[in-house]
Coordinates of C-alpha atoms in Angstrom, one line a residue:
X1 CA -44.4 -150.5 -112.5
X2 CA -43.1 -146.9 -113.5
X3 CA -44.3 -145.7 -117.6
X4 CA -42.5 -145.1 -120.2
X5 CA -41.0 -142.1 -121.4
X6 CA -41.3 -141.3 -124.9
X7 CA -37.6 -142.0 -125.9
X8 CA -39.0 -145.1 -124.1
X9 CA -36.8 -145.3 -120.8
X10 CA -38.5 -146.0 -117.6
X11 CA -39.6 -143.3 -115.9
X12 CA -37.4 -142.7 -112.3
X13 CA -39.4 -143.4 -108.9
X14 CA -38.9 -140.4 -107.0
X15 CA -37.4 -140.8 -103.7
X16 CA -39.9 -140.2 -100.5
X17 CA -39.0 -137.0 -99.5
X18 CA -38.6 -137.9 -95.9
X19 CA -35.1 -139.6 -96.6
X20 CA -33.9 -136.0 -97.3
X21 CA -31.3 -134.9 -95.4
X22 CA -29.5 -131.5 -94.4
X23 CA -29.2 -128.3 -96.9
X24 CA -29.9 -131.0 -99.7
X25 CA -33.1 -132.1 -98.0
X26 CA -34.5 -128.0 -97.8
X27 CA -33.5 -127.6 -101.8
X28 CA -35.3 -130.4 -102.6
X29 CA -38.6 -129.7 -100.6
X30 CA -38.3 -126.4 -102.4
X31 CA -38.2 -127.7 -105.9
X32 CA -41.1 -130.4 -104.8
X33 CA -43.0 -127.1 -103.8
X34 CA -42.4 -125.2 -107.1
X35 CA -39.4 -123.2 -105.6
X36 CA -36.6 -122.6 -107.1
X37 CA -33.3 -123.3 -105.2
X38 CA -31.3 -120.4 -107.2
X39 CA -30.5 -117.2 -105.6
X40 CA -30.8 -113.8 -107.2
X41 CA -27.8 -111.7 -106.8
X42 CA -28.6 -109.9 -103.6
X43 CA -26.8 -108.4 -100.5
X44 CA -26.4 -110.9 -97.3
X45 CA -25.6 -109.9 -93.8
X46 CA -22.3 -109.6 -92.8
X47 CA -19.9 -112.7 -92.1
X48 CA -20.8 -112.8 -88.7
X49 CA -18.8 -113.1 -85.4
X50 CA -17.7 -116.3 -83.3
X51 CA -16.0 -118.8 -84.4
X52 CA -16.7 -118.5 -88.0
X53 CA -14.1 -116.2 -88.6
X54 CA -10.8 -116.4 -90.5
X55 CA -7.9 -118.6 -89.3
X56 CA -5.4 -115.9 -89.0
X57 CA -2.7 -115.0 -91.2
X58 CA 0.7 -115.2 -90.1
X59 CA 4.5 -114.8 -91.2
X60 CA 5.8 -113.6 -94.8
X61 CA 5.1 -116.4 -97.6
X62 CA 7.2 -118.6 -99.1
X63 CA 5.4 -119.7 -102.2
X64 CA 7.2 -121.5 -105.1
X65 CA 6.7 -119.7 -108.5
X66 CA 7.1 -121.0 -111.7
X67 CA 7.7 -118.6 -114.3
X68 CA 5.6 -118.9 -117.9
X69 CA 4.9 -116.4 -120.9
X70 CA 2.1 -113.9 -120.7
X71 CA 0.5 -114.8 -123.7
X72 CA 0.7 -118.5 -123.1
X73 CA -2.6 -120.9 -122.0
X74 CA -0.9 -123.5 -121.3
X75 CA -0.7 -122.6 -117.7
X76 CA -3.8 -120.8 -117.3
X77 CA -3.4 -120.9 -113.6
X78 CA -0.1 -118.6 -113.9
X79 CA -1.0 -114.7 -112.5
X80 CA 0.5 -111.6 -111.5
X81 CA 3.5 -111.8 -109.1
X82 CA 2.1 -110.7 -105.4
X83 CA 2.3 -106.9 -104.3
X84 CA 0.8 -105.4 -101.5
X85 CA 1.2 -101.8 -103.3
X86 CA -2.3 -100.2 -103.3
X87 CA -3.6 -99.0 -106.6
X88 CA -7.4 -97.7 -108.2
X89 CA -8.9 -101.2 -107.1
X90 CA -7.8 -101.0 -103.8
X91 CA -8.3 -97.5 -103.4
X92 CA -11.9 -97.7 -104.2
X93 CA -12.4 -100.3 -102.0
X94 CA -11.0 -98.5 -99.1
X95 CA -13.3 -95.2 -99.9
X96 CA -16.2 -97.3 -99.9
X97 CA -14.9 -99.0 -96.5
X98 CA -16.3 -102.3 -97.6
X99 CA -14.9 -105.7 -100.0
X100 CA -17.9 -106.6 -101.9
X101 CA -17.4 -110.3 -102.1
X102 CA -19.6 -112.8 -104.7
X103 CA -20.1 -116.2 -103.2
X104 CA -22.4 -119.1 -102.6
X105 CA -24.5 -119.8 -99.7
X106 CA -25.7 -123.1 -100.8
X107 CA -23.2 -125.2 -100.8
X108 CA -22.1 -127.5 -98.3
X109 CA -18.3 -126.6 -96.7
X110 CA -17.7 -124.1 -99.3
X111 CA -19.9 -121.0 -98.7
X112 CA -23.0 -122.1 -97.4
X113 CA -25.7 -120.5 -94.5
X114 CA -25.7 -121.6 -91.2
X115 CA -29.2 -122.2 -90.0
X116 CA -28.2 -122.1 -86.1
X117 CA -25.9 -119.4 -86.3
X118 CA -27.8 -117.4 -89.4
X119 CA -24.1 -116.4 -90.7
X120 CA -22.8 -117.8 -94.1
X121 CA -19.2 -119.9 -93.5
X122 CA -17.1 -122.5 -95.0
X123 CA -13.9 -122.3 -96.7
X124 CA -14.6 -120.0 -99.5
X125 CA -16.0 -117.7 -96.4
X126 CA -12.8 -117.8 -94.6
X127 CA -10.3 -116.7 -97.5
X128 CA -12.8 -114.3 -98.2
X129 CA -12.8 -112.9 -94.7
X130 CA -9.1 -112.9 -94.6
X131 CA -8.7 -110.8 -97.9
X132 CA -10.9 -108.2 -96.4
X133 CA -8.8 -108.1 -93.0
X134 CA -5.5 -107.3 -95.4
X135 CA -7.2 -104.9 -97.5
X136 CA -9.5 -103.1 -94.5
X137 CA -7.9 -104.0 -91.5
X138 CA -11.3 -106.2 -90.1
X139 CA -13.0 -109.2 -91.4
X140 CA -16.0 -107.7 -90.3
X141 CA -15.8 -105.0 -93.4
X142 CA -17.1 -107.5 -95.9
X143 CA -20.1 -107.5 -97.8
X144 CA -21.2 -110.9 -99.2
X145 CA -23.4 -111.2 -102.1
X146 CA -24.9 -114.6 -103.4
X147 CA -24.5 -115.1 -107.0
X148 CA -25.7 -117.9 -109.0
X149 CA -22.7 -120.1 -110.6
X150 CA -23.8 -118.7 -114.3
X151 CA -23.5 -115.0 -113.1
X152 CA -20.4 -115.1 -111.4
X153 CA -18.4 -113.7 -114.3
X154 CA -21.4 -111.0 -115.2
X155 CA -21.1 -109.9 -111.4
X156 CA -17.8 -108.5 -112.0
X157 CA -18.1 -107.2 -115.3
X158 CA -20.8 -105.2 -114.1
X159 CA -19.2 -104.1 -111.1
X160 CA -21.8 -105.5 -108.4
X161 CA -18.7 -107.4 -106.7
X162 CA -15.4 -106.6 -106.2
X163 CA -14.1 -110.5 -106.1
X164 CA -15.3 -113.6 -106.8
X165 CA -14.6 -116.6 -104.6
X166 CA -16.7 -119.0 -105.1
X167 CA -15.4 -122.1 -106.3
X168 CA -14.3 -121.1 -109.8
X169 CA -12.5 -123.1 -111.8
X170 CA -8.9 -121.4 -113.6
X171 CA -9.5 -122.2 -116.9
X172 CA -8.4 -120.7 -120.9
X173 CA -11.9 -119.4 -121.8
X174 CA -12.3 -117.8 -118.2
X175 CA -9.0 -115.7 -118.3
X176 CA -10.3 -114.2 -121.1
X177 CA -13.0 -112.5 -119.3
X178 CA -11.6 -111.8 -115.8
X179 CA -8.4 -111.9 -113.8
X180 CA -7.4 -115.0 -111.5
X181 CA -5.5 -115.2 -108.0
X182 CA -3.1 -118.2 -108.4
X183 CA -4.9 -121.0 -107.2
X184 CA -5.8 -121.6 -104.0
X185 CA -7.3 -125.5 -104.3
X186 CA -7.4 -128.3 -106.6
X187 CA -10.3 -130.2 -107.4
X188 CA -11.4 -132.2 -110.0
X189 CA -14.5 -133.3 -112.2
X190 CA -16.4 -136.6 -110.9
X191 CA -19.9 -138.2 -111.2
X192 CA -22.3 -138.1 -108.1
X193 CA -25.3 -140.8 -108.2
X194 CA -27.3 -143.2 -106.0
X195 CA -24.8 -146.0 -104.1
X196 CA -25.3 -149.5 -106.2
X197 CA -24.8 -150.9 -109.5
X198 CA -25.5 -149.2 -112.7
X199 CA -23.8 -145.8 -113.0
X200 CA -19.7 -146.4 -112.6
X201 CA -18.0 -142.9 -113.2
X202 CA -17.2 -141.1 -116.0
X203 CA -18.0 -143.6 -118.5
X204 CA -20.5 -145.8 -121.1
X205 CA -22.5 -146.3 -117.8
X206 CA -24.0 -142.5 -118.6
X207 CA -25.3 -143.5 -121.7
X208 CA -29.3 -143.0 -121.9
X209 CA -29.3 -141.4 -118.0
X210 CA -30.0 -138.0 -117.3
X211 CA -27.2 -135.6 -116.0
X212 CA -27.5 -132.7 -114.5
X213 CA -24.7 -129.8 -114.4
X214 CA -24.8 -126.0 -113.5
X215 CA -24.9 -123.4 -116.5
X216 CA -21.6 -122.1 -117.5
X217 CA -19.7 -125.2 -115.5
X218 CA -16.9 -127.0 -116.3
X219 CA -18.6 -130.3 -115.5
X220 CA -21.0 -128.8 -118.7
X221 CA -18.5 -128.5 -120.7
X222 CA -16.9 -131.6 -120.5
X223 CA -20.2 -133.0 -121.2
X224 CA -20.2 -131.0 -124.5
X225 CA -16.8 -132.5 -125.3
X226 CA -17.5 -136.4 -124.2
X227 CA -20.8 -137.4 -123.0
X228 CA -21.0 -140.7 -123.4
X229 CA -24.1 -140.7 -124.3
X230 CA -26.0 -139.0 -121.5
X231 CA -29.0 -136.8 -121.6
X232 CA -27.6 -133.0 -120.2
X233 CA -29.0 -130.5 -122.4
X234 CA -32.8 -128.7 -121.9
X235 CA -34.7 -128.0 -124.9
X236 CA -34.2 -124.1 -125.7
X237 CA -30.7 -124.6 -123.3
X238 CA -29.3 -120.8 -122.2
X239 CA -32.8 -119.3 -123.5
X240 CA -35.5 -117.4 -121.8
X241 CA -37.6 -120.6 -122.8
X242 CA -35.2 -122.9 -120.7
X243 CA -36.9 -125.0 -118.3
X244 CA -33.5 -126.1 -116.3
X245 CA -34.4 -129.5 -115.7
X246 CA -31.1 -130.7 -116.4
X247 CA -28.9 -127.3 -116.4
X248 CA -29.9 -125.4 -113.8
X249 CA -28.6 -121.9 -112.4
X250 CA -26.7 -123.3 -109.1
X251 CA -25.5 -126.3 -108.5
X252 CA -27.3 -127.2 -105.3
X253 CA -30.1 -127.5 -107.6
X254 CA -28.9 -130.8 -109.1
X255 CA -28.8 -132.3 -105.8
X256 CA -32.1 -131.7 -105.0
X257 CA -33.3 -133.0 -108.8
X258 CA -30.9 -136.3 -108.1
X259 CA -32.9 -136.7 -104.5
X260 CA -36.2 -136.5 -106.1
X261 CA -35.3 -139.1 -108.7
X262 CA -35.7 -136.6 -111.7
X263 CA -32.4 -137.1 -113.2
X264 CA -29.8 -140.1 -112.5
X265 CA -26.9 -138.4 -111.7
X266 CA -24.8 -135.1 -111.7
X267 CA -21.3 -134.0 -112.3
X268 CA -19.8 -131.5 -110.5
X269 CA -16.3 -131.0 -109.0
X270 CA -15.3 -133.6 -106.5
X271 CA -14.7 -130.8 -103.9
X272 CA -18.5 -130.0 -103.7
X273 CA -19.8 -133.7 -104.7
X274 CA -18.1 -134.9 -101.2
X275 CA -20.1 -132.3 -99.3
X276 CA -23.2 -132.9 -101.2
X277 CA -22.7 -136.5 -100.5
X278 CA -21.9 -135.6 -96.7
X279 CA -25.7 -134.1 -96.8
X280 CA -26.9 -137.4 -98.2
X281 CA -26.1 -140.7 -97.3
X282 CA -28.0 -142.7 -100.2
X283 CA -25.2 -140.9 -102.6
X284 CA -22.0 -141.3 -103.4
X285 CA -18.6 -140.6 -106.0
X286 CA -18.2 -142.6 -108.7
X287 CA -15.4 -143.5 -110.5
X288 CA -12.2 -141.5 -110.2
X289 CA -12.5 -137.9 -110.6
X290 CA -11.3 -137.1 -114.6
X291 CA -10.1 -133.5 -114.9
X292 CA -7.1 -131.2 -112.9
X293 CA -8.8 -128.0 -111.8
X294 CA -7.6 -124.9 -109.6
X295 CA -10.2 -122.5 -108.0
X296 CA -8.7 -119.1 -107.7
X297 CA -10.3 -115.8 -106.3
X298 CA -12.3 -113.7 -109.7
X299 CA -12.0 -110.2 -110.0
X300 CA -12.6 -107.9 -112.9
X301 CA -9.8 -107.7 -115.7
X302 CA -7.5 -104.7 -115.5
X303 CA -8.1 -104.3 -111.4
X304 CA -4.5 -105.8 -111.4
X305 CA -3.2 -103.9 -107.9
X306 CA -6.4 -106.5 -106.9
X307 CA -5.0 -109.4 -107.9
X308 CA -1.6 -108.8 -106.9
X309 CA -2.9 -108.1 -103.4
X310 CA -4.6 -111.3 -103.2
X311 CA -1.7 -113.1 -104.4
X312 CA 0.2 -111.5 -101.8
X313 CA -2.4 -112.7 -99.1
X314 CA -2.2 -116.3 -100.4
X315 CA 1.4 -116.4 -100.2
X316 CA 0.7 -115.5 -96.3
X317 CA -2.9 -118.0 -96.2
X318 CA -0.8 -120.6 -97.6
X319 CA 1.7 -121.0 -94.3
X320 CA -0.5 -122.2 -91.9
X321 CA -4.1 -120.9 -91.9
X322 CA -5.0 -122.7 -95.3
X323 CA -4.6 -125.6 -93.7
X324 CA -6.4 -124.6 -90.9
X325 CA -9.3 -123.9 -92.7
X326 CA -9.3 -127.3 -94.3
X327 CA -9.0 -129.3 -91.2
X328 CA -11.9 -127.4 -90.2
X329 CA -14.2 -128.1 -93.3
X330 CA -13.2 -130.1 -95.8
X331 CA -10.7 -132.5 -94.2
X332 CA -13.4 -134.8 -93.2
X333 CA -15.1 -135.4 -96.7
X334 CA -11.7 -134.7 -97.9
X335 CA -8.9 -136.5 -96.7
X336 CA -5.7 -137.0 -97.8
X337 CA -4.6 -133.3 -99.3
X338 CA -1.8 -131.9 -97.6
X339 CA -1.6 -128.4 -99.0
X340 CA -3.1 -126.0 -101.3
X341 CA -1.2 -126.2 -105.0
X342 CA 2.0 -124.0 -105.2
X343 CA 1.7 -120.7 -107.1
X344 CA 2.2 -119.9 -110.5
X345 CA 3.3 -116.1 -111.6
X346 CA 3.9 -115.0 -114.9

């Protein structure tokens, strides 16, 4: 029989490592090793050729706007109307000859590293591929770098990336601190743990089990609102003496923390729990997913000719290769969504 903790709950039996499967199975093996599964922000190669490039872009776009106040947050997904006017943003982008792009490489269908190919791909990857074709006339003139989820916002205040697209939530507190494309995907906030009885969904089934989220998530900070009782703050939490046991840097590193038994489950947008539980059979969604969200593409506030292009891009994504891109990687641990969410300009 397991010990005791000294809250007095069981202690978990970790799972043998050999029922790890896919990118989830090489994170975990890294944190049973001492590794950490975060990245630094650092340059990548290039996206790559073959058939990892952008669906391609066709025909003018005929979005549906809805039209809200400036100064209101009650549609925090509303942004600028599209142009495809160059500006400072642009300009500088074009000197330099290369989009400096922030994204992920660890997750699943999103923006994750290929091991046979040795490019980085998903979805995330082809928007991001398609923005630098408008801007720089090739896909191929596209610097990725991997950023943690916590430093995503920090990478474009300091300049090190020109965009962020990277699964980022649209939210009130975010669009105080950097300027949103309209959205490009919905998702929403659900509970990945082990398949059988015990943990339900969003619910009193948390209570006393041990949750892990990614720093500066929105899945943390529903947590902070309503946790039902769940254990998902470190000791010393956004400190230097933070262990991240149960907020870690990227998300992938919960994952790897559920597989090794180490906490019970994680919550995470829906989008990226159906990959994660693609990697992993002996997981699953539970419960109904309990938030509306809308990724849109970061950039830095006031690089507005930069947003407006990117709105202008979407509007042309959104006729036909969006949906190309999500037959390719998310229909299958997906299904059902038959289009991206309509614009919203202010």
């Amino acid at each position: 029989m397991p010990g005791r903790r000294p809250d007095g709950r069981a202690r978990s039996t970790r799972r043998p490592l050999g029922r790890l499967r896919g990118w989830g199975g090489v994170a975990a093996m890294a944190v049973a090793c001492g590794l950490t599964a975060s990245l630094t922000l650092l340059p990548l190669a290039h996206g790559g050729r073959g058939d990892s490039g952008p669906p391609e872009v066709t025909g003018p776009g005929v979005g549906t706007g809805v039209h809200v106040k400036a100064d209101s947050c009650e549609n925090p997904e509303a942004s600028l109307r599209p142009s495809g006017a160059d500006g400072p943003s642009i300009d500088a982008i074009k000197a330099r000859g290369k989009l400096v792009v922030g994204v992920d490489q660890n997750s699943f269908r999103w923006g994750y590293r290929n091991p046979d190919k040795r490019v980085i791909e998903g979805f995330d990857i082809d928007l991001a591929k398609a923005i630098a074709k408008d801007i720089l006339g090739s896909e191929e003139h596209i610097i990725f770098r991997a950023i943690p989820t916590n430093q995503r916002i920090a990478a474009l205040e300091s300049g090190k990336v020109d965009l962020v697209v990277r699964t980022m939530t649209i939210n009130c507190k975010r669009i105080q601190q950097v300027a949103f494309s309209t959205a490009y995907f919905q998702a929403g906030q659900q509970v990945l743990a082990p398949k059988g009885p015990g943990i339900t969904g969003y619910d009193s089934s948390l209570n006393g089990k041990r949750v892990c989220t990614a720093e500066g998530s929105t899945a943390y900070e529903a947590l902070e609102k309503n946790s039902f009782g769940a254990v998902f703050q470190d000791e010393h939490d956004g400190t230097k003496d933070d262990k991240d046991l149960l907020t870690v840097p990227n998300q992938l590193d919960c994952l790897a923390r559920l597989q090794l038994g180490e906490v019970d489950a994680v919550v995470t947008d829906n989008a990226l729990a159906a990959g994660q539980a693609a990697q992993d059979p002996a997981v699953e969604l539970k419960g109904e997913p309990f938030t509306t969200e809308y990724y849109g593409v970061a950039a830095k506030l006031g690089n507005d000719d930069l947003v407006r292009r990117v709105n202008q891009i979407l509007v042309q994504y959104r006729q036909g290769a969006w949906t190309k891109a999500y037959d390719k990687w998310l229909k299958a641990d997906l299904p059902g969504i038959s289009g991206p969410p309509a614009p919203k300009y202010k």
